[in-house]
Each structure stands twice: as structure tokens, then as C-alpha cells.
Tab-separated table of C-alpha atoms in Angstrom:
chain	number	residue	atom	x	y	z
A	196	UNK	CA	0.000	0.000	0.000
A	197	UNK	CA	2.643	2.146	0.657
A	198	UNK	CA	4.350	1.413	-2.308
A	199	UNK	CA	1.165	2.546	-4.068
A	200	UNK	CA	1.012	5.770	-2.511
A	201	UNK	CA	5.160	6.693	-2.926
A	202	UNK	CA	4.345	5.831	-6.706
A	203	UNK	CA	1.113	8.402	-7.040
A	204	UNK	CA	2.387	10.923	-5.209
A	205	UNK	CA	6.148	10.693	-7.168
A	206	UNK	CA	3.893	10.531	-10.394
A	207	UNK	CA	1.802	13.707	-9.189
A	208	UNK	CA	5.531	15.356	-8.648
A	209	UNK	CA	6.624	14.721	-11.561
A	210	UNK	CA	3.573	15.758	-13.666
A	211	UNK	CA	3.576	19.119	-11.684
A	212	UNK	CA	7.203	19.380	-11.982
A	213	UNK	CA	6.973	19.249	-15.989
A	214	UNK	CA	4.300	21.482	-16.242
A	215	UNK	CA	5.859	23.815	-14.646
A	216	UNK	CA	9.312	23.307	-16.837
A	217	UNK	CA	6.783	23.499	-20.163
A	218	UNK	CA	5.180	26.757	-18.555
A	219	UNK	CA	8.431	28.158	-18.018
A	220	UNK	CA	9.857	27.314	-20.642
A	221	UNK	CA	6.515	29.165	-23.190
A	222	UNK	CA	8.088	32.641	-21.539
A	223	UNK	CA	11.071	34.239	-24.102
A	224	UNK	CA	14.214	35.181	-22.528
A	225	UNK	CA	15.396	38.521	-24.175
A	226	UNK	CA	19.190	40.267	-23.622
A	227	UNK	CA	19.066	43.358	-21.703
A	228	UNK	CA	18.571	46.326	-24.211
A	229	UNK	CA	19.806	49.779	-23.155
A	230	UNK	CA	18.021	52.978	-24.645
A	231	UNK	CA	19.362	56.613	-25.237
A	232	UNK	CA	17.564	59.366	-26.233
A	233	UNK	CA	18.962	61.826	-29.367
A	234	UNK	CA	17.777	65.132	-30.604
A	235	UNK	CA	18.916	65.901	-33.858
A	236	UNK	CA	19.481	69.490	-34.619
A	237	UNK	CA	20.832	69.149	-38.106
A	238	UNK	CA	19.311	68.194	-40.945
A	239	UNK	CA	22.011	66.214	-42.456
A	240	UNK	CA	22.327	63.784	-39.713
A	241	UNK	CA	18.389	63.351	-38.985
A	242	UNK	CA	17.731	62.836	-42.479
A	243	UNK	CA	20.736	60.163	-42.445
A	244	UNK	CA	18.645	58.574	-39.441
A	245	UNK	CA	15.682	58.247	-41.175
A	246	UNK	CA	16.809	57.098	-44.160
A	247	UNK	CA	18.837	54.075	-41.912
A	248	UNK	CA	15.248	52.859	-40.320
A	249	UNK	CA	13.137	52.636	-43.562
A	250	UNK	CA	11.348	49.971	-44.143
A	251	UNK	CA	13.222	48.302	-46.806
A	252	UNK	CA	13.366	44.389	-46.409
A	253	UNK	CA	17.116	44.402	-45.519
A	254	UNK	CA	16.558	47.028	-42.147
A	255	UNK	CA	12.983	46.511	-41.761
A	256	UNK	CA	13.670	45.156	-38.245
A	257	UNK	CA	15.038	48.726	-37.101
A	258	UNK	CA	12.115	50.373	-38.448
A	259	UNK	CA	9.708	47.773	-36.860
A	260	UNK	CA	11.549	48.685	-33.136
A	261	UNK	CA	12.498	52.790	-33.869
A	262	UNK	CA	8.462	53.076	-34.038
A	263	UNK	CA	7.332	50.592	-31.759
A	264	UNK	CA	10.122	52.635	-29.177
A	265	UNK	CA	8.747	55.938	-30.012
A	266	UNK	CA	5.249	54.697	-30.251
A	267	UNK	CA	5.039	56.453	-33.917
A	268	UNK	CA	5.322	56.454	-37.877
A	269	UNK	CA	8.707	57.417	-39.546
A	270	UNK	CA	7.464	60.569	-41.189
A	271	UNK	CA	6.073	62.201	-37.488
A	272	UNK	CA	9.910	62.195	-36.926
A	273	UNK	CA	11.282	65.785	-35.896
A	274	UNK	CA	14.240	68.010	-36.012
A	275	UNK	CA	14.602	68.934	-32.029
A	276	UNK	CA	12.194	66.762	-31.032
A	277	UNK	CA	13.086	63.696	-28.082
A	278	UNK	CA	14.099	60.132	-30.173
A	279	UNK	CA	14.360	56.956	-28.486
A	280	UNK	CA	16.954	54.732	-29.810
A	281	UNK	CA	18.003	51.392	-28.126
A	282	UNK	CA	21.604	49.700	-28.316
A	283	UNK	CA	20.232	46.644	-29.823
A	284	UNK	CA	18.036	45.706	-32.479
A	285	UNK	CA	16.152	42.532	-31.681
A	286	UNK	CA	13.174	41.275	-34.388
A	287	UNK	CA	10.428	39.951	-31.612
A	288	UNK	CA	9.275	42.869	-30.482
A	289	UNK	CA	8.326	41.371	-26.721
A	290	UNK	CA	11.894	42.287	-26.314
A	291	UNK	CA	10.872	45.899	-25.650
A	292	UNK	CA	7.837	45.369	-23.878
A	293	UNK	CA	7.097	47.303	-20.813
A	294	UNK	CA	4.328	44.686	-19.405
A	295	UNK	CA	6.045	41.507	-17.760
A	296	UNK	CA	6.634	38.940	-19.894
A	297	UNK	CA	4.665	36.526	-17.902
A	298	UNK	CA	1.218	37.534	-15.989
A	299	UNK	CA	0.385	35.512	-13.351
A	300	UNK	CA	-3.177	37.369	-13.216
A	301	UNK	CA	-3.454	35.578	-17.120
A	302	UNK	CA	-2.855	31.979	-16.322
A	303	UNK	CA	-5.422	30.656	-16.362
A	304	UNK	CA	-7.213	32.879	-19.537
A	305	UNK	CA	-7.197	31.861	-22.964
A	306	UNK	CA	-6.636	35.385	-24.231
A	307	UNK	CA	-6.522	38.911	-23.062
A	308	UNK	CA	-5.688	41.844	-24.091
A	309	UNK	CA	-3.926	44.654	-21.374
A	310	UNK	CA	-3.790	48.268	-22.876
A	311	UNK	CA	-1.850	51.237	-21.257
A	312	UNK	CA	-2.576	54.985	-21.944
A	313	UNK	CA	0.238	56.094	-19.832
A	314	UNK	CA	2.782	53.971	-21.944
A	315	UNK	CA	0.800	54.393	-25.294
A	316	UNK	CA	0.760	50.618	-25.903
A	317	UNK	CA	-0.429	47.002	-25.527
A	318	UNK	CA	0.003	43.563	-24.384
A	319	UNK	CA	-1.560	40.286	-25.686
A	320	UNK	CA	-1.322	37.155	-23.732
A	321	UNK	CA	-2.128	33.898	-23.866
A	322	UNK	CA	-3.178	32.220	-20.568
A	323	UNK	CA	-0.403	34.422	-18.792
A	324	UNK	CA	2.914	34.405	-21.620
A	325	UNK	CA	3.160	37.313	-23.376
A	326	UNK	CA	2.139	36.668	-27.848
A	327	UNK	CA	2.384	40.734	-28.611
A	328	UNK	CA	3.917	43.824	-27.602
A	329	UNK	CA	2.816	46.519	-29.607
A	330	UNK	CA	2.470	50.562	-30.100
A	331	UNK	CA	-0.629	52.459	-29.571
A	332	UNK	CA	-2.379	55.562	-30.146
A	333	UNK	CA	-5.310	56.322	-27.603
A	334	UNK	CA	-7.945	58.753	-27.426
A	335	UNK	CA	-7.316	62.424	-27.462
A	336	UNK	CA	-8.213	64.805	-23.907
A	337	UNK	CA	-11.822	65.857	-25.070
A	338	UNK	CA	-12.456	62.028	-26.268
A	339	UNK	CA	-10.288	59.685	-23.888
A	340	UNK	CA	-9.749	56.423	-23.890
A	341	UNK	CA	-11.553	55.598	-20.522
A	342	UNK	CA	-9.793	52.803	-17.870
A	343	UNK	CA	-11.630	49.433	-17.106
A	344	UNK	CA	-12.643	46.241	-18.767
A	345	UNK	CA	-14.438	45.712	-22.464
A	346	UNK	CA	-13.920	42.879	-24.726
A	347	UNK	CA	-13.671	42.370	-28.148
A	348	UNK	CA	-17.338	42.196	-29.837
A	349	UNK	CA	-16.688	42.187	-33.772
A	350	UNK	CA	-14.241	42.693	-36.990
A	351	UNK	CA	-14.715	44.447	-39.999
A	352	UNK	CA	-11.184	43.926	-42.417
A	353	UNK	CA	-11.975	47.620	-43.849
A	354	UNK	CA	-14.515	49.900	-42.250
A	355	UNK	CA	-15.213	53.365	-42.605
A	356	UNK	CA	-15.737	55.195	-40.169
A	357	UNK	CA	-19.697	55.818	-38.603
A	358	UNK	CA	-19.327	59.214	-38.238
A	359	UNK	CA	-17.197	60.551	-41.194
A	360	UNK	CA	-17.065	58.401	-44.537
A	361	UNK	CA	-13.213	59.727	-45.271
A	362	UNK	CA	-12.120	57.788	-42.146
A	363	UNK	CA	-10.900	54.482	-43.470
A	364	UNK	CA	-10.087	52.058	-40.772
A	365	UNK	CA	-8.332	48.741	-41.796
A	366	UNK	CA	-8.602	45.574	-39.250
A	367	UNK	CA	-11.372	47.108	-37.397
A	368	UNK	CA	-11.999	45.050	-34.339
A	369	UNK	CA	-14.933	47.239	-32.291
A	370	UNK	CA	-14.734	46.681	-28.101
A	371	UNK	CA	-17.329	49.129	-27.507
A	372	UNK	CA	-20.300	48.398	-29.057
A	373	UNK	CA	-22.150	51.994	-28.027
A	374	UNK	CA	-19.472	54.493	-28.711
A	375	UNK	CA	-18.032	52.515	-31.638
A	376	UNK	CA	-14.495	52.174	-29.707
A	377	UNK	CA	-12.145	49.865	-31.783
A	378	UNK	CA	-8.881	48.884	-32.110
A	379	UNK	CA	-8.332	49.599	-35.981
A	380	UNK	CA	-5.030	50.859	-38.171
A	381	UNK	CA	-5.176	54.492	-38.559
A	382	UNK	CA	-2.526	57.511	-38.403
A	383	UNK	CA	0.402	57.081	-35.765
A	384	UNK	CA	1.957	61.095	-34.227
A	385	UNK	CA	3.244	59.368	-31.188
A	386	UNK	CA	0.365	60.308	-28.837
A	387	UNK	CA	-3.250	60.229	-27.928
A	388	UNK	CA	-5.002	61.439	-30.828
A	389	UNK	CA	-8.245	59.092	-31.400
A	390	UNK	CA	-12.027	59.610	-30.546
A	391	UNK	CA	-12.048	56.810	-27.872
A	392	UNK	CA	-10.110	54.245	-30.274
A	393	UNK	CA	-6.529	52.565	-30.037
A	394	UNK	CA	-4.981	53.223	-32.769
A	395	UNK	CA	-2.303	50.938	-34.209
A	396	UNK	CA	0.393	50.172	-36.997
A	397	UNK	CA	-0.682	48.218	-40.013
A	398	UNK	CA	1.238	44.975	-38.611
A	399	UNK	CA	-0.027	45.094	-35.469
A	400	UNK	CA	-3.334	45.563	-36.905
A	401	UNK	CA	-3.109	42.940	-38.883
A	402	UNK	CA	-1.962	40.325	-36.410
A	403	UNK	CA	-4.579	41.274	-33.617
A	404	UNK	CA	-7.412	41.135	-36.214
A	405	UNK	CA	-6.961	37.929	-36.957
A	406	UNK	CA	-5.938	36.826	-33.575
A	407	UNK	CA	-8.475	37.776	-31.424
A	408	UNK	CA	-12.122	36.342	-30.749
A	409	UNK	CA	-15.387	38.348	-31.433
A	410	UNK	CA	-18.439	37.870	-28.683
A	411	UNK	CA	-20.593	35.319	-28.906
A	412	UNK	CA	-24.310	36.532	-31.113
A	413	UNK	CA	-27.841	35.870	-30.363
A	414	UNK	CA	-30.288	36.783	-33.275
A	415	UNK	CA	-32.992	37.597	-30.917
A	416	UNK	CA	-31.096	39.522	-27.954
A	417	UNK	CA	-27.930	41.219	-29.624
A	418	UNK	CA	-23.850	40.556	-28.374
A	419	UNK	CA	-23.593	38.805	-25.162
A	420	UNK	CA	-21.719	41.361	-23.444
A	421	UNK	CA	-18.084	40.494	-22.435
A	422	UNK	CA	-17.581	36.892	-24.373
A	423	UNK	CA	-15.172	38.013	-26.605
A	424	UNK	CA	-11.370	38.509	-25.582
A	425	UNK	CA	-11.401	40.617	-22.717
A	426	UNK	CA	-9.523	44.203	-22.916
A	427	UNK	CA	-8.395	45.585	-19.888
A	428	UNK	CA	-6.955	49.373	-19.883
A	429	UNK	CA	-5.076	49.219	-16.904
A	430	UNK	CA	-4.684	53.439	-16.560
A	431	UNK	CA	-5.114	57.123	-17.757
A	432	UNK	CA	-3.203	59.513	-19.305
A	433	UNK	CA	-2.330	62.481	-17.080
A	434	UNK	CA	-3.702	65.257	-19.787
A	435	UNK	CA	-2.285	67.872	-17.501
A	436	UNK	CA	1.282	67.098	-17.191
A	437	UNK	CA	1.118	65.515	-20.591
A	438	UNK	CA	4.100	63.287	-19.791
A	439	UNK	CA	5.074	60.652	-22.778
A	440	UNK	CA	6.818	58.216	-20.240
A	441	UNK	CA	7.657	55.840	-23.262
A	442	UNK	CA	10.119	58.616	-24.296
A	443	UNK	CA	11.948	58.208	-20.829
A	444	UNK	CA	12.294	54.535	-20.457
A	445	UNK	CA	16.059	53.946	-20.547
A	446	UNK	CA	15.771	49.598	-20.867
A	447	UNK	CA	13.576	47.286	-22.007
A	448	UNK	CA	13.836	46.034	-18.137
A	449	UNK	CA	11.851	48.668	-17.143
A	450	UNK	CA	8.353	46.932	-16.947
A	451	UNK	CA	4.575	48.512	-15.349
A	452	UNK	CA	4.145	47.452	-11.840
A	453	UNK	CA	0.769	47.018	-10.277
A	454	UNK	CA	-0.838	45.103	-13.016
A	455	UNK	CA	-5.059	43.806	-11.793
A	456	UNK	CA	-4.086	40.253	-9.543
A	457	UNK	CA	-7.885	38.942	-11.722
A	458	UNK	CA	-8.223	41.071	-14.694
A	459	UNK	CA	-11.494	39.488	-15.291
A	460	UNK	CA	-12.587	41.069	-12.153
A	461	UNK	CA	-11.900	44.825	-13.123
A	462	UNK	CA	-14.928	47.221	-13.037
A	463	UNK	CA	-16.081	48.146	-15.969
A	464	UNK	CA	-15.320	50.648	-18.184
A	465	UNK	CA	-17.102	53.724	-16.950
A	466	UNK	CA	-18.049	56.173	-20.308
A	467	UNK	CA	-19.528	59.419	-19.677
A	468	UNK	CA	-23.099	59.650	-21.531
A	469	UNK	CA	-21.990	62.530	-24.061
A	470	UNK	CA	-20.238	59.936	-25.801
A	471	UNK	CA	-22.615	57.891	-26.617
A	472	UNK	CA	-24.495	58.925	-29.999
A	473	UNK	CA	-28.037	60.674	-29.276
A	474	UNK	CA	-29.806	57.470	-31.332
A	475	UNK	CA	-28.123	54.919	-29.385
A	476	UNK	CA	-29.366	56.076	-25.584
A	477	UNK	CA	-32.558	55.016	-25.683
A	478	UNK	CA	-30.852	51.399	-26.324
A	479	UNK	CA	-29.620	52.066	-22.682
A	480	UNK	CA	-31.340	50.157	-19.927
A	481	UNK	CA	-32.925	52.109	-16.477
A	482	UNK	CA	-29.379	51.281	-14.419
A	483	UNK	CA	-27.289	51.490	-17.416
A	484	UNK	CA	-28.625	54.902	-18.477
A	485	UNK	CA	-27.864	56.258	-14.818
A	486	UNK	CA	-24.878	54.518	-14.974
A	487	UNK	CA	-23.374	56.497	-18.137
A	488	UNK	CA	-25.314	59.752	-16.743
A	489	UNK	CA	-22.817	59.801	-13.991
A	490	UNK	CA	-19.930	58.495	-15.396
A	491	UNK	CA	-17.997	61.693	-15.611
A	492	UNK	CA	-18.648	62.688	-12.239
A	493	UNK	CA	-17.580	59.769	-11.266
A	494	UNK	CA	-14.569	59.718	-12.710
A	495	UNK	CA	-13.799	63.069	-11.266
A	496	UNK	CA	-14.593	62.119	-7.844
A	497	UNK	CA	-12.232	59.397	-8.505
A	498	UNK	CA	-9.226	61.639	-9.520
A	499	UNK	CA	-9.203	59.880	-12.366
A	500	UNK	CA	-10.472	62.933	-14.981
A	501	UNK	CA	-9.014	66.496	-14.084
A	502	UNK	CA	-12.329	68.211	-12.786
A	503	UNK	CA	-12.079	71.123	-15.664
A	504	UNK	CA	-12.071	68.747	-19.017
A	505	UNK	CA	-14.210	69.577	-21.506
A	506	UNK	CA	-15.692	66.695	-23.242
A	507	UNK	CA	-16.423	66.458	-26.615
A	508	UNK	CA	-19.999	65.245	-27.160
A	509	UNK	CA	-20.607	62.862	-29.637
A	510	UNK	CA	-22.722	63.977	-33.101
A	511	UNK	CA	-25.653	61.870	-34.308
A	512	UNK	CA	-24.251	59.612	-36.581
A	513	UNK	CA	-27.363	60.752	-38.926
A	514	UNK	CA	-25.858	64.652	-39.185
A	515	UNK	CA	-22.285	62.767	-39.974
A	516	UNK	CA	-23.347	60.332	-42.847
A	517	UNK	CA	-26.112	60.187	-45.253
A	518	UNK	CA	-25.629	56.325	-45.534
A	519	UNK	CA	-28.030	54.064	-43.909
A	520	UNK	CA	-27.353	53.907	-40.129
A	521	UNK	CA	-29.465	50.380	-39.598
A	522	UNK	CA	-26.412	48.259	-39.622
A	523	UNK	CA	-24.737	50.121	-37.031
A	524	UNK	CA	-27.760	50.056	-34.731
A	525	UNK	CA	-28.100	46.323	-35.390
A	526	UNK	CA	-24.926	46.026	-33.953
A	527	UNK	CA	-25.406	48.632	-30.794
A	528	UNK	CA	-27.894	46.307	-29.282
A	529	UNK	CA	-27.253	44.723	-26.364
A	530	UNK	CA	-29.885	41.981	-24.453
């Protein structure tokens, strides 16, 4: 009998002890990278610099990390203006990632998606190992990108925009369903810019659009709310300092501390009512209506908006397009 039980539990051991080998083993191991900043004040040299990180097939990798760095396109590069350049080029881009490599709040989730305003960028991960480092764009002061938890809910490979037809959006993928907030390729500057959305190079675009996993759809009730791949934004960019903290990062060992111990249990997203298109709030519930009536008190109370931002309200979609709306209703609906 004892024999038996030595033989389990050694078997139990051992099965433990190789999971946890194979687990370890899923996390990438990256050489420290050291960063410096340059300003270029001639135009000789700067133009030299750009012309070293275009993206021609033989230095596309230095292109692929001098934006992801400085969290924008080529041509937003200055004369005078801060540039972040690291001592080593490395092609996986996790190598630069300021979210941990491993997230012990992800271990147990298929997929999830952490997004930082502070740090203009994002994290994919698959039950806890970092897949995807990436650059983003967030929203601008009068439209933020508001903290808290969303998932994805669908994909469109080339949308135009609901509320101006010039916007062209490739590798749409909406988390919002109300305000129309989506991750989607657009214009890169190096800062928040958007109306609510994360904006995001073509690649990374590209890769999240067809990795991630739309919410599930019931013809008679709408999206069931929060089945797709959860997003978390973890924080909020201080528009009153107006400090780009990606620009001051001097490693890639440098990583965001604090991340939610369960994700899945983050409140969410709180979006002030203004936001939300005047033919979409009567899709609001009672509670839910209340809920987005206060959210920008609320999120002054909280600290977490400076108490004299002016929000931008949002148009009717109807005074912004002459196309039929009736799709993008269809897909406001929630049970």
C-alpha cells in the first residue's frame, strides 16, 4: 500500500514538476537592451537617421523597433524633437515590452488583451505568456480612452468610419459596441489622438485582427456582453502634465508594476453619456442609463479625470453620414 502511494504521489511530482518546466519554458528570454535618447538638430544627420530605419526588407527590423520605441510612424519624426533609440536591435518585439513577460493574473485565460494609456501601448497574452507587444495611439483629452474592462465584440477587415465616410479604418476590431471604440489601423503622431479608439500600426493591426475572438451573437437579444477577448486598460493619461513616459524609459527592463491580480474582475469601463451617440441612448437600460449619466462625475470624484475637461460630445451619426445607419444600430444592441 505504501508502495502505491510513494508511486502516485512521485507521479503527481513529476507531472507538476513538468508542467511547470513546459510553462516556463513558453516565456522568451530577451538580452538586456539599453536605450538613449537623441535630438537631432541638423538636418544632415536626422535625415541620415531616417533614411537608416526605412522599411526596406534588408533594415525593416530597425524600423519595426524605432516606431514601436517611439510609439510612432517614420514621417512624425522631428528636427529637435526627443528620439528613443536602443543599443540593440532585436526582431520579436516582446523584447521591448514594458508589461512583464509573464502575468500571473493571465494563467489561467485563454486570451486577453492589457492596454496602457500612460505607456501608449499594448500587451496580448495567452493564458499568462506574453504573444504581442505593440504601439498604440489612444484617445485624445476631449475624447479619452476611458480605464476598465471591455472585450472584443466584432471585426470588420476595412470599415469606414460611422461618423465621417473619409475615415478608413483597416482591421477594425470594435470593443465598444455603443461608442463605436475599436482597435483599428489608422494615423500614428506618437500620442493620444483618437475619438475613444486605439490606434495601431498596419502589422499590429493585422496580427490582432486575426488573432483575437469576437463575442458570442444571439439573433434575438444582440452581443452577449463580455464573451469576446477581454480588454483591460489598466490606466489614464495624465492630460495635464502631458508626460510621454515611453520617451523616458532607458531599458527594455523597465516593466509597469501594479498590473489587476484577476483582470477578469476589473470594473467596468465607466463612459460618460456625451459619448454615446443621441440614437443609441434610448438602447440604454434604467441602471445602465444612470450609470453612463454619472460616469464623468464619477470619474472626477475618482481623480481619475481632471475636474475642468471639456468633453467632446458625440454627433448623431445621422448629421455625420447620409448612408443608412441600420447596420450600425443592429450592432449597438445589447440583451
Amino acid at each position: 500500500m505504501k508502495t502505491v502511494c510513494w508511486l502516485a504521489v512521485s507521479f503527481l511530482l513529476f507531472f507538476s514538476l513538468t508542467e511547470f518546466i513546459i510553462s516556463q519554458n513558453e516565456v522568451p528570454h530577451f538580452p538586456i537592451v539599453n536605450y538613449k535618447t537623441v535630438v537631432f538638430k541638423n538636418s544632415t544627420e536626422f535625415n541620415k537617421f531616417i533614411k537608416e530605419h526605412q522599411p526596406q526588407k534588408f533594415n525593416k527590423i530597425k524600423y519595426r523597433v524605432i516606431t514601436t520605441l517611439n510609439r510612432k510612424e517614420l514621417r512624425y519624426f522631428r528636427l529637435n524633437q526627443k528620439i528613443v533609440v536602443p543599443d540593440t536591435y532585436i526582431d520579436d518585439l516582446r523584447a521591448y515590452s514594458v508589461f512583464p513577460l509573464y502575468y500571473e493574473g493571465a494563467k489561467d485565460i485563454p486570451k486577453l488583451i492589457l492596454v496602457s494609456n500612460v505607456y501608449q501601448c499594448y500587451a496580448c497574452y495567452e493564458f499568462g505568456n506574453l504573444v504581442r507587444f505593440a504601439a498604440a495611439n489612444t484617445g485624445k483629452k476631449t475624447t479619452p480612452t476611458y480605464p476598465g474592462r471591455y472585450s472584443l465584440y466584432w471585426r470588420e477587415r476595412l470599415r469606414r468610419s460611422s461618423f465621417n465616410d473619409e475615415w478608413v479604418m483597416p482591421f477594425t476590431w470594435n470593443f465598444h459596441l455603443l461608442i463605436g471604440a475599436a482597435f483599428h489601423q489608422f494615423a500614428m503622431p506618437g500620442y493620444p489622438v483618437s475619438h475613444s479608439c486605439i490606434r495601431q500600426f498596419k502589422e499590429d493591426a493585422e496580427w490582432l485582427f486575426n488573432w483575437g475572438e469576437g463575442a458570442k451573437y444571439k439573433p434575438k437579444t444582440g452581443y452577449v456582453p463580455f464573451s469576446g477577448t477581454p480588454v483591460i486598460i489598466i490606466d489614464f493619461f495624465d492630460f495635464v502634465k502631458s508626460e510621454r513616459r515611453w520617451l523616458d524609459l532607458t531599458s527594455n527592463q523597465l516593466k509597469i508594476q501594479g498590473l489587476p491580480p484577476h483582470p477578469l474582475e476589473v470594473e467596468e469601463a465607466l463612459i460618460p453619456i456625451q459619448h454615446v451617440p443621441p440614437e443609441f441612448r434610448n438602447l440604454l437600460s434604467k441602471k445602465d442609463f444612470k450609470r453612463y449619466k454619472y460616469a464623468e462625475d464619477t470619474l472626477k470624484a475618482r481623480g481619475v479625470l481632471p475636474k475642468n475637461i471639456r468633453l467632446t460630445p458625440s454627433k448623431s451619426l445621422q448629421k455625420n453620414r447620409t448612408k443608412d445607419t441600420s447596420k450600425v444600430t443592429q450592432r449597438a444592441k445589447q440583451p
